[in-house]
mmCIF file of C-alpha atoms in Angstrom:
data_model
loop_
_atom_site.group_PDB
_atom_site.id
_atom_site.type_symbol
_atom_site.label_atom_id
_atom_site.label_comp_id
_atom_site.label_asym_id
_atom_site.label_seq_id
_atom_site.Cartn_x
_atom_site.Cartn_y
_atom_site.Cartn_z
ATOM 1 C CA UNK A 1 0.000 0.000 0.000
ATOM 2 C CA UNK A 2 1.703 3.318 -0.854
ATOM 3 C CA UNK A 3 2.024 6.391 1.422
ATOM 4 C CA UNK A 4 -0.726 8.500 0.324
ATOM 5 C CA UNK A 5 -3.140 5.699 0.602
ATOM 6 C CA UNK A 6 -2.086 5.164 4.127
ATOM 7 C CA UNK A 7 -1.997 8.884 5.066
ATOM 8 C CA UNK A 8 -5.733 8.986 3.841
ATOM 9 C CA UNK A 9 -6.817 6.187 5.752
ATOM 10 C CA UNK A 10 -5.260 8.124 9.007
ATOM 11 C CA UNK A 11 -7.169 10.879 7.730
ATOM 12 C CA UNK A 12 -10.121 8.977 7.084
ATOM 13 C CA UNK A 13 -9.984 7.265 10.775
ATOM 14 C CA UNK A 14 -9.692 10.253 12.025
ATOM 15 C CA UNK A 15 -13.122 12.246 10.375
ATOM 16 C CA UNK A 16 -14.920 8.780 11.461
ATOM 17 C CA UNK A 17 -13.859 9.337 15.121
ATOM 18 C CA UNK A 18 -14.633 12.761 15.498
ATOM 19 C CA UNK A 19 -18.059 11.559 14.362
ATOM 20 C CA UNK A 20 -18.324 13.106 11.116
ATOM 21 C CA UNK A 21 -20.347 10.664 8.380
ATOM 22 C CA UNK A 22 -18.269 10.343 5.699
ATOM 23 C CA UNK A 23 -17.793 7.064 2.712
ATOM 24 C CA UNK A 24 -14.751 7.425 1.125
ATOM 25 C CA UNK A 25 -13.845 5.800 -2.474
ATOM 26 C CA UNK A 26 -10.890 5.334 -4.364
ATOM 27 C CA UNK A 27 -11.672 5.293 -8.367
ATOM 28 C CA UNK A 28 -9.415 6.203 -11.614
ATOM 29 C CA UNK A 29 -6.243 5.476 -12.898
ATOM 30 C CA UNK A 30 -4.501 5.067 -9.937
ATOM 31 C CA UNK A 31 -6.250 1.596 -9.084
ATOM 32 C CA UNK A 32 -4.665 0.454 -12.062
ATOM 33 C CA UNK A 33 -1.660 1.995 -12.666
ATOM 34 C CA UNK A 34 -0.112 3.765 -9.759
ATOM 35 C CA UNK A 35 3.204 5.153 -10.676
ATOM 36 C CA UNK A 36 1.513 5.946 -14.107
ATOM 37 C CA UNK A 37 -1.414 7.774 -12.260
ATOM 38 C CA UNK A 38 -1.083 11.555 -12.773
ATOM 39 C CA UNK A 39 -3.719 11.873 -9.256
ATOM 40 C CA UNK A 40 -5.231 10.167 -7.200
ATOM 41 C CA UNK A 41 -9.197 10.665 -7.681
ATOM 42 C CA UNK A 42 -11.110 10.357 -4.364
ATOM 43 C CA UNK A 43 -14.656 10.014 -4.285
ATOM 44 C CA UNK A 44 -16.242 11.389 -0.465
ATOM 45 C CA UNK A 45 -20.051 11.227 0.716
ATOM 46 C CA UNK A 46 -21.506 13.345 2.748
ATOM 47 C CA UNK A 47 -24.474 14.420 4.374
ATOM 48 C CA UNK A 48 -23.860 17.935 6.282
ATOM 49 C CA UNK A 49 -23.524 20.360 3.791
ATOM 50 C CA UNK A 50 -20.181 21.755 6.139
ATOM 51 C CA UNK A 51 -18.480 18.586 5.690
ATOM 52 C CA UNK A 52 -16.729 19.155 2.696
ATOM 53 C CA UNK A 53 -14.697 22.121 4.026
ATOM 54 C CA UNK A 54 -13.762 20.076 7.114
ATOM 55 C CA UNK A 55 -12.225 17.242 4.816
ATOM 56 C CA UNK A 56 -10.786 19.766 2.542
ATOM 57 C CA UNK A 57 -8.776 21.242 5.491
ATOM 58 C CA UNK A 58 -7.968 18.226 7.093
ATOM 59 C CA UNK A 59 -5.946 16.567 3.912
ATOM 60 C CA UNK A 60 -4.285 20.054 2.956
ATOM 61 C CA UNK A 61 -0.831 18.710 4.217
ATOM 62 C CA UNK A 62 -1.605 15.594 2.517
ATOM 63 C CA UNK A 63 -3.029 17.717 -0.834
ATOM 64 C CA UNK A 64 0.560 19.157 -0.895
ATOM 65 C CA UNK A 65 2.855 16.683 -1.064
ATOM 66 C CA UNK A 66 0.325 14.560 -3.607
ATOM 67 C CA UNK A 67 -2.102 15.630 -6.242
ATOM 68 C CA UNK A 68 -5.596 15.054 -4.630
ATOM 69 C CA UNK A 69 -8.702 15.227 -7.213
ATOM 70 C CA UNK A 70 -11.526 15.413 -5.159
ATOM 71 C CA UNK A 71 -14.767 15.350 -5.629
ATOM 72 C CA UNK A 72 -18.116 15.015 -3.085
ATOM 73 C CA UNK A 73 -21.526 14.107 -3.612
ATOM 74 C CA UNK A 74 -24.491 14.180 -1.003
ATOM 75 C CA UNK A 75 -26.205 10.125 -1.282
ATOM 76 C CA UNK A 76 -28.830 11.638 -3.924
ATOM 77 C CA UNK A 77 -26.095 12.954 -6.283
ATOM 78 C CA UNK A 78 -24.211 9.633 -6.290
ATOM 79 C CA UNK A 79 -27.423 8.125 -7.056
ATOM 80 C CA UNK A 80 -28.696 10.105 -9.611
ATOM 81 C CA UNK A 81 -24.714 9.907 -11.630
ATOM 82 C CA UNK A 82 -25.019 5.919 -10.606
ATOM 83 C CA UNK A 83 -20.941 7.327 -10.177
ATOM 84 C CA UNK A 84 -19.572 4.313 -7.486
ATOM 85 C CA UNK A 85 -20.896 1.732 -10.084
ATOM 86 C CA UNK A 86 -19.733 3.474 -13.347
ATOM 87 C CA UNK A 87 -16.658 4.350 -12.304
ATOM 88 C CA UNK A 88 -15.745 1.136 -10.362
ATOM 89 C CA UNK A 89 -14.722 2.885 -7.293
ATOM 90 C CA UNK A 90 -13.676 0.789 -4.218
ATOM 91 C CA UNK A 91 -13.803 1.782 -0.534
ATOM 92 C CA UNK A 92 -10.637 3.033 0.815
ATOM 93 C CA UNK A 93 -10.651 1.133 3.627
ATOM 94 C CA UNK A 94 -10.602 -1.769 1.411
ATOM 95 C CA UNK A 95 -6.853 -0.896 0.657
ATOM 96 C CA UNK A 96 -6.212 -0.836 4.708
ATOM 97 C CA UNK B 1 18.778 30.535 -1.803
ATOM 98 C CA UNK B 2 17.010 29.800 1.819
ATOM 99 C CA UNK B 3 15.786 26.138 1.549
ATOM 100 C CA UNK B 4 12.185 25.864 0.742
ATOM 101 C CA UNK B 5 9.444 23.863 1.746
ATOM 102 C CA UNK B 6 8.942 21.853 -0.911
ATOM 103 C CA UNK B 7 12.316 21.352 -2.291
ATOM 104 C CA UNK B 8 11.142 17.452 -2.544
ATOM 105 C CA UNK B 9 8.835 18.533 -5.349
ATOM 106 C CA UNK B 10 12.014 17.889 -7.580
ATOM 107 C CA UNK B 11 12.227 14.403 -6.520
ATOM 108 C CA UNK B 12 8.734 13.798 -6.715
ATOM 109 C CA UNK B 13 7.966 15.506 -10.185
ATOM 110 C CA UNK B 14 11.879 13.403 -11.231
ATOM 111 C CA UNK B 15 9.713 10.371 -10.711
ATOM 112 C CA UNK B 16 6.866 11.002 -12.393
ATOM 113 C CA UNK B 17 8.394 12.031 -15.873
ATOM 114 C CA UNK B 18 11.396 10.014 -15.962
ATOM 115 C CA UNK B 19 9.667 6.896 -17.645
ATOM 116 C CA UNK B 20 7.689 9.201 -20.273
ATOM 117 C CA UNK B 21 8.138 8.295 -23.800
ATOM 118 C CA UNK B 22 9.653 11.428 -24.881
ATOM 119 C CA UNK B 23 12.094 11.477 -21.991
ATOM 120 C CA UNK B 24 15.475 10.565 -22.646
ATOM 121 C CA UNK B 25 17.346 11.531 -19.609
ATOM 122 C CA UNK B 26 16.258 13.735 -16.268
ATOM 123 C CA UNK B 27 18.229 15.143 -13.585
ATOM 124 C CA UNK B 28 18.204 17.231 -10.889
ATOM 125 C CA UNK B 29 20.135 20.040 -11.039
ATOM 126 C CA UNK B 30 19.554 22.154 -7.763
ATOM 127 C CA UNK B 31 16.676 22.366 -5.095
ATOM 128 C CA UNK B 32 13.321 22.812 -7.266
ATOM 129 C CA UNK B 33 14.894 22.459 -10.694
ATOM 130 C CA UNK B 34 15.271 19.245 -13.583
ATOM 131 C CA UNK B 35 17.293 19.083 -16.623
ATOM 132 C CA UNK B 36 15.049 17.460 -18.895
ATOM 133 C CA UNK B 37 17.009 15.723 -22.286
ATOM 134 C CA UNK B 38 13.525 15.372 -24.815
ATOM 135 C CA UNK B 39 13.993 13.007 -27.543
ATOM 136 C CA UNK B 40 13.012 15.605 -30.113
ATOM 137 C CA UNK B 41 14.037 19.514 -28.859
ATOM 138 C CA UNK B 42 16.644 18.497 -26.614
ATOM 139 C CA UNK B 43 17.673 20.033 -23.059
ATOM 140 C CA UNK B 44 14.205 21.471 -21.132
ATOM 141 C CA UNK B 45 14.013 22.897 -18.159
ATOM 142 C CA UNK B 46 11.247 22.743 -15.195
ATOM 143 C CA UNK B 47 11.078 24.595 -12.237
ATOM 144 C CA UNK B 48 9.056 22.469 -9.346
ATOM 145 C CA UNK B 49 6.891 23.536 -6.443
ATOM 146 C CA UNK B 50 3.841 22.564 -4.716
ATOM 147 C CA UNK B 51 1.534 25.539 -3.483
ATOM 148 C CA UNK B 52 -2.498 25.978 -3.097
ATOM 149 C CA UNK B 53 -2.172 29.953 -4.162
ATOM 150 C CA UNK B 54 0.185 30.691 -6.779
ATOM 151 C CA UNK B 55 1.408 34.972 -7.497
ATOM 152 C CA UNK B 56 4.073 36.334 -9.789
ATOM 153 C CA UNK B 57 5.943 37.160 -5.957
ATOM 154 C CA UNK B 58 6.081 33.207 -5.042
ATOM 155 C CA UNK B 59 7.238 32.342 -9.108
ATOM 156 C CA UNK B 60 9.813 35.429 -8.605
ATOM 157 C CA UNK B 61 11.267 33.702 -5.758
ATOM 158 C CA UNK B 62 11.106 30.248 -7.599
ATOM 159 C CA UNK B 63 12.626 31.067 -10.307
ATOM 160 C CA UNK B 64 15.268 33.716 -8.828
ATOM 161 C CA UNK B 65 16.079 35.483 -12.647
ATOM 162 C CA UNK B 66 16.672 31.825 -13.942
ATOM 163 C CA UNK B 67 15.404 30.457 -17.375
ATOM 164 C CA UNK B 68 12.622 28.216 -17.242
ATOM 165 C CA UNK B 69 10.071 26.276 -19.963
ATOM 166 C CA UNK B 70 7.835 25.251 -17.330
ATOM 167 C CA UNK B 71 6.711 25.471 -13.622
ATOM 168 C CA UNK B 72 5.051 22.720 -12.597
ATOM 169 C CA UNK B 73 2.991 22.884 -9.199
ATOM 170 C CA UNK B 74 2.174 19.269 -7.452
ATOM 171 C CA UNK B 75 -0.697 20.396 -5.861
ATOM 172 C CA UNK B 76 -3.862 19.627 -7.799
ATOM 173 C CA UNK B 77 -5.833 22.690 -8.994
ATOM 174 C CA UNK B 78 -3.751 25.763 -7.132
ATOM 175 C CA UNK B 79 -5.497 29.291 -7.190
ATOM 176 C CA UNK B 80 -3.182 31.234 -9.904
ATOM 177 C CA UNK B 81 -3.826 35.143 -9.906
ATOM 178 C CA UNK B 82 -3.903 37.379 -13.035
ATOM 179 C CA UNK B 83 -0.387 38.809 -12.422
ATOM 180 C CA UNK B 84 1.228 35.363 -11.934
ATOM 181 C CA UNK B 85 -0.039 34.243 -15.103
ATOM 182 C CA UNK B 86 0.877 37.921 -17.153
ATOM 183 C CA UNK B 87 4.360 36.857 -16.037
ATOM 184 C CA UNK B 88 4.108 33.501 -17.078
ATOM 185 C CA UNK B 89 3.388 34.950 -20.665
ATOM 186 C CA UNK B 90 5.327 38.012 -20.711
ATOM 187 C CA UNK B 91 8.687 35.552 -19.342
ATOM 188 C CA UNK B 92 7.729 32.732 -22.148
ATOM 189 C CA UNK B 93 7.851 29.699 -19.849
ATOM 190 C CA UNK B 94 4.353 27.934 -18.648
ATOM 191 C CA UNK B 95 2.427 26.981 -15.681
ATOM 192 C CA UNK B 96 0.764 23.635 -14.756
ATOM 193 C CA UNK B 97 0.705 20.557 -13.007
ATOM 194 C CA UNK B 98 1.613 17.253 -13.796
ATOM 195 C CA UNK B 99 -0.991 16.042 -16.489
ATOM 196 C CA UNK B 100 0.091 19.590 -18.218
ATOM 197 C CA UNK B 101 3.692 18.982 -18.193
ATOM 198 C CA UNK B 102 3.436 15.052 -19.496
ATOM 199 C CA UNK B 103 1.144 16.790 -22.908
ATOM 200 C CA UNK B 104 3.785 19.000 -22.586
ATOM 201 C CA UNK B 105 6.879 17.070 -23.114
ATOM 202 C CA UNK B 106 4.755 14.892 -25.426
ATOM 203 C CA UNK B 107 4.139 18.052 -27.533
ATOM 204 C CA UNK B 108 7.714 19.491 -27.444
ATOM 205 C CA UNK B 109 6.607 22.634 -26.600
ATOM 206 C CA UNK B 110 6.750 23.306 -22.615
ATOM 207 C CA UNK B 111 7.415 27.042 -23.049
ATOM 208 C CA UNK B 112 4.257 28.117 -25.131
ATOM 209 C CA UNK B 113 1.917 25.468 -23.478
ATOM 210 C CA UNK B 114 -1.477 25.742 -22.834
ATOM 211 C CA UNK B 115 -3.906 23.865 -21.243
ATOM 212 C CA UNK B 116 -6.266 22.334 -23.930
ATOM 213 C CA UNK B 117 -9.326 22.985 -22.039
ATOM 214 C CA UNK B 118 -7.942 26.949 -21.854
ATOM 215 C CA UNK B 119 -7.092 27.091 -25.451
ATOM 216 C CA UNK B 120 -10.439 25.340 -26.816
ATOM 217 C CA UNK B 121 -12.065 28.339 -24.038
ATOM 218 C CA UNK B 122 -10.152 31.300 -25.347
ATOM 219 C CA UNK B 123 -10.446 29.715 -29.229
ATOM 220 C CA UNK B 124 -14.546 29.703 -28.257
ATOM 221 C CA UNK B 125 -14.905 32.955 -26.651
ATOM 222 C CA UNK B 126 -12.921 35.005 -29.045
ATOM 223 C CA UNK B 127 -14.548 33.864 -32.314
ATOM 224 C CA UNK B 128 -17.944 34.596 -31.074
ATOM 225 C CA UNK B 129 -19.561 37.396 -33.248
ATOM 226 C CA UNK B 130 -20.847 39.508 -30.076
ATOM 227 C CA UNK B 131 -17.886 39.391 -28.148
ATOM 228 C CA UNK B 132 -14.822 41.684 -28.692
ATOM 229 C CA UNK B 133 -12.224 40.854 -26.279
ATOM 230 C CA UNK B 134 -11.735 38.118 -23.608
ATOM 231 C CA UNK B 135 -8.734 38.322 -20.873
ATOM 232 C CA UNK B 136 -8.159 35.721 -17.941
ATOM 233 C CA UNK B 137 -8.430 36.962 -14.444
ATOM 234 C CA UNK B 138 -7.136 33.974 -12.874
ATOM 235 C CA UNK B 139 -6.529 30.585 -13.744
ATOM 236 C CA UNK B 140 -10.524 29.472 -13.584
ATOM 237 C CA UNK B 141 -12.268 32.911 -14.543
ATOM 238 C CA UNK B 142 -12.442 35.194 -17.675
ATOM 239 C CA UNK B 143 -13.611 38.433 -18.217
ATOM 240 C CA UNK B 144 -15.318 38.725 -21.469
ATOM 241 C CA UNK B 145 -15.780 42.094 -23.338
ATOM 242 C CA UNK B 146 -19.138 42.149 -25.527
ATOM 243 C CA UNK B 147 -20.111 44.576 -28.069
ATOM 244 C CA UNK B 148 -23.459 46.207 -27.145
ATOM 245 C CA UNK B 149 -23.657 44.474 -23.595
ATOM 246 C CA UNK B 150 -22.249 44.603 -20.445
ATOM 247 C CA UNK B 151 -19.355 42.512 -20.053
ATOM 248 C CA UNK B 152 -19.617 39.263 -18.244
ATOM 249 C CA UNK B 153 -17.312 37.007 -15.699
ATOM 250 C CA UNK B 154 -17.388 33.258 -16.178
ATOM 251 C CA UNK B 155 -15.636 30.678 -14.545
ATOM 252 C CA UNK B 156 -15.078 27.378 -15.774
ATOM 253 C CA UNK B 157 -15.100 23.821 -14.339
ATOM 254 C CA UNK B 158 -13.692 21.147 -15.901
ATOM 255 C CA UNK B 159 -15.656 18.475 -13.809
ATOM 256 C CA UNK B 160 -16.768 15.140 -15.561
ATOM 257 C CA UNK B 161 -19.871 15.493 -12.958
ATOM 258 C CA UNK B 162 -20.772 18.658 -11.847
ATOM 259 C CA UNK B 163 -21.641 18.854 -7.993
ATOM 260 C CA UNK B 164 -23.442 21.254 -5.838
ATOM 261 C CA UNK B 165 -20.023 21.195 -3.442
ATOM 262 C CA UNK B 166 -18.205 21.519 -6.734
ATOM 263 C CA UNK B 167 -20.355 24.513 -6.699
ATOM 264 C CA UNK B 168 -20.004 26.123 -3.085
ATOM 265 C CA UNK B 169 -16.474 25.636 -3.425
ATOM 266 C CA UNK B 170 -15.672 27.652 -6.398
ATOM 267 C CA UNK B 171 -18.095 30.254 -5.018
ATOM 268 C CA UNK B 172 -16.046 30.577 -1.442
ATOM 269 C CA UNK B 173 -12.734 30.020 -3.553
ATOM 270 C CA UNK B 174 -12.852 32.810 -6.324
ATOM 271 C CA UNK B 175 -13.655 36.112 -6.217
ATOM 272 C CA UNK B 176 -17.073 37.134 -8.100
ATOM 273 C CA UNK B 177 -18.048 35.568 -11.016
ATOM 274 C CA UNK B 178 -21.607 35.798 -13.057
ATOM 275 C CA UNK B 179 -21.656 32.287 -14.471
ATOM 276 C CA UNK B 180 -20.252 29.102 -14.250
ATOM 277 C CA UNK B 181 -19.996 27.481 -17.096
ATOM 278 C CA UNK B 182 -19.213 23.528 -17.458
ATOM 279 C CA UNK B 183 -16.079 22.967 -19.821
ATOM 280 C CA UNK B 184 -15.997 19.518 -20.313
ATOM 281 C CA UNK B 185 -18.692 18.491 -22.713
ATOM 282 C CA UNK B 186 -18.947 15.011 -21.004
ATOM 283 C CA UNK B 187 -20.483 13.827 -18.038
ATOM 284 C CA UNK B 188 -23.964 16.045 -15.871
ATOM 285 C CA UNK B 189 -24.930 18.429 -13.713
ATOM 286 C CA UNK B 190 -26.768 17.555 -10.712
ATOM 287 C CA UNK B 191 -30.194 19.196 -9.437
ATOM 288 C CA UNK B 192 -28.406 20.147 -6.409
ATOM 289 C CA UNK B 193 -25.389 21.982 -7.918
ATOM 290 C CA UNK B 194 -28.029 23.940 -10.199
ATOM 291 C CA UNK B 195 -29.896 24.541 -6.783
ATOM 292 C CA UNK B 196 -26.702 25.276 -5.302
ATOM 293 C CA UNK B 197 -25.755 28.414 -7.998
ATOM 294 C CA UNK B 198 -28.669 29.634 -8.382
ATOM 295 C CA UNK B 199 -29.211 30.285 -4.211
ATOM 296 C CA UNK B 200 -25.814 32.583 -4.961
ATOM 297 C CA UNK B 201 -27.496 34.382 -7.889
ATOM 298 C CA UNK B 202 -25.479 32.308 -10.376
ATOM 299 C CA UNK B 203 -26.512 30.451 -13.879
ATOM 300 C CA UNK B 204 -24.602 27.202 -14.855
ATOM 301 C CA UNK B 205 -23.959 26.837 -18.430
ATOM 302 C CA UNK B 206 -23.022 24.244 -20.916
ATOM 303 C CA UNK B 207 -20.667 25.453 -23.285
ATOM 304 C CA UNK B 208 -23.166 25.651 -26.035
ATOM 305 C CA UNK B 209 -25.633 27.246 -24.127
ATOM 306 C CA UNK B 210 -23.221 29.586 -22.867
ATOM 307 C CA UNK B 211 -22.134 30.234 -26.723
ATOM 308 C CA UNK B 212 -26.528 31.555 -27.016
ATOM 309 C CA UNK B 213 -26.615 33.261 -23.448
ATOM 310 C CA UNK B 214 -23.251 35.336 -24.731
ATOM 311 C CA UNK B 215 -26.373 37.251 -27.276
ATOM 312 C CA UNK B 216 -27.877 38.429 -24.589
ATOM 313 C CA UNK B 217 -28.399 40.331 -21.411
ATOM 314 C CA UNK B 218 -27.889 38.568 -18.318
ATOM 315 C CA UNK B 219 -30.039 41.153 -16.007
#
């Protein structure tokens, strides 16, 4: 598992213990060809409309020293773009 | 030269191009700089760094008087002001981040790049009949000059899917903006982001539709 996936999962962990509800996917190029992968896309769910600035600040550091594409979607957006199953995303934790 | 903080960009970047096609040899040649040997133009040179907010001060201090072809930033999607990218220009080297500098290198032309999605923008904007001039005031919005109505600020997302936090967040990350318009030609926009705009008072456009809405008022 490389560094950036394990600094997300710390990341992740962290979000999930501070109680915030969060389902985070992996998707893209870099599932299949990591040192080839220009990013690493990141798919995040949330439900409180605040949420996304909380995550945003808490991987800056990480956002720095790797390029982060991120994108977030409420349950009824995912849904409606049917995105987890079209793009083939897997759960981060998955890679833990 | 004080040390900066991201003096491992070099490394990092090194990496990342040294297996690209068009690559023949890379090197690091000081804190934040490569020696790129292209198959095709020969010796390149690229500046690294990895910053969220990019001016011409933090390039002037990057680059320190020295020749460049390209700068490219780690961090994904940095906030580039109008003067950083005049200097860019006005210095002939260019600005982007990795994606950019691999169809840069596979192009031969790091110096004079520009972003495809930019170029096909400009390209759009600046044939249209009713518009007469179009200048970027950052790297995501563009002021565009009409003849016989009031000029208009756009800024453009290149999102696959467009989202209503894709939304917020360009709203509390750029300064004011009348439109956002939707770049890439593939993927949707979700109820939510439209819902999202149009509680800030702002349309979403397609490209095309923006292409109709540039013939008339926005009022």
């Amino acid at each position: 598992m490389s560094n950036i996936i394990h600094s997300l999962i710390k990341v992740a962990r962290q979000l999930d213990e501070e109680g915030h509800v969060l389902s985070w996917f992996i998707f893209g190029s870099y599932l299949h060809l990591e040192k080839q992968a220009k990013d690493l896309d990141v798919l995040i769910l949330y439900r409180l409309e605040q949420s996304p600035a909380i995550v945003r600040t808490s991987l800056n550091k990480i956002s720095i020293h790797h390029p982060l594409d991120l994108i977030f979607m409420t349950d009824d957006e995912e849904r409606e773009f049917d995105f987890i199953n079209q793009q083939e995303a897997k759960k981060l934790y998955l890679f833990s | 030269m004080s040390k900066r903080s991201d003096d491992w960009s070099s490394d990092w970047c090194k990496d990342k191009l040294e297996d690209h096609e068009k690559v023949d040899s890379i090197e690091l040649t000081d804190s934040n700089y490569l020696s790129v040997i292209h198959s095709e133009v020969g010796k390149l040179r690229i500046a690294t760094m990895s910053l969220r907010r990019i001016d011409d001060e933090d390039l002037s201090s990057l680059l320190n008087d020295v020749d460049i072809d390209f700068v490219l930033n780690v961090s994904k999607e940095p906030y580039i002001t109008q003067a950083a990218l005049q200097k860019a220009e006005q210095e002939g080297f260019a600005i982007g981040g990795l994606g950019d500098a691999m169809r840069a290198l596979r192009n031969g032309n790091m110096e004079s790049y520009v972003n495809p999605e930019i170029h096909f923008i400009l390209r759009g904007l600046r044939q249209h009949t009713r518009v007469s001039s179009v200048s970027r005031l950052d790297n995501r919005r563009f002021k565009v000059v009409r003849h016989g109505l009031p000029n208009v600020t756009i800024l453009t997302l290149d999102e696959y899917d467009l989202t209503a936090e894709a939304v917020r967040n360009a709203i509390d990350s750029f300064p004011v903006f009348d439109a956002i318009v939707k770049s890439n030609p593939n993927g949707r926009i979700s109820s939510k982001s439209i819902s999202a705009a149009s509680a800030s008072g702002i349309q979403i456009f397609k490209w095309g539709e923006l292409l109709g809405a540039l013939n008339r008022d926005w009022e």
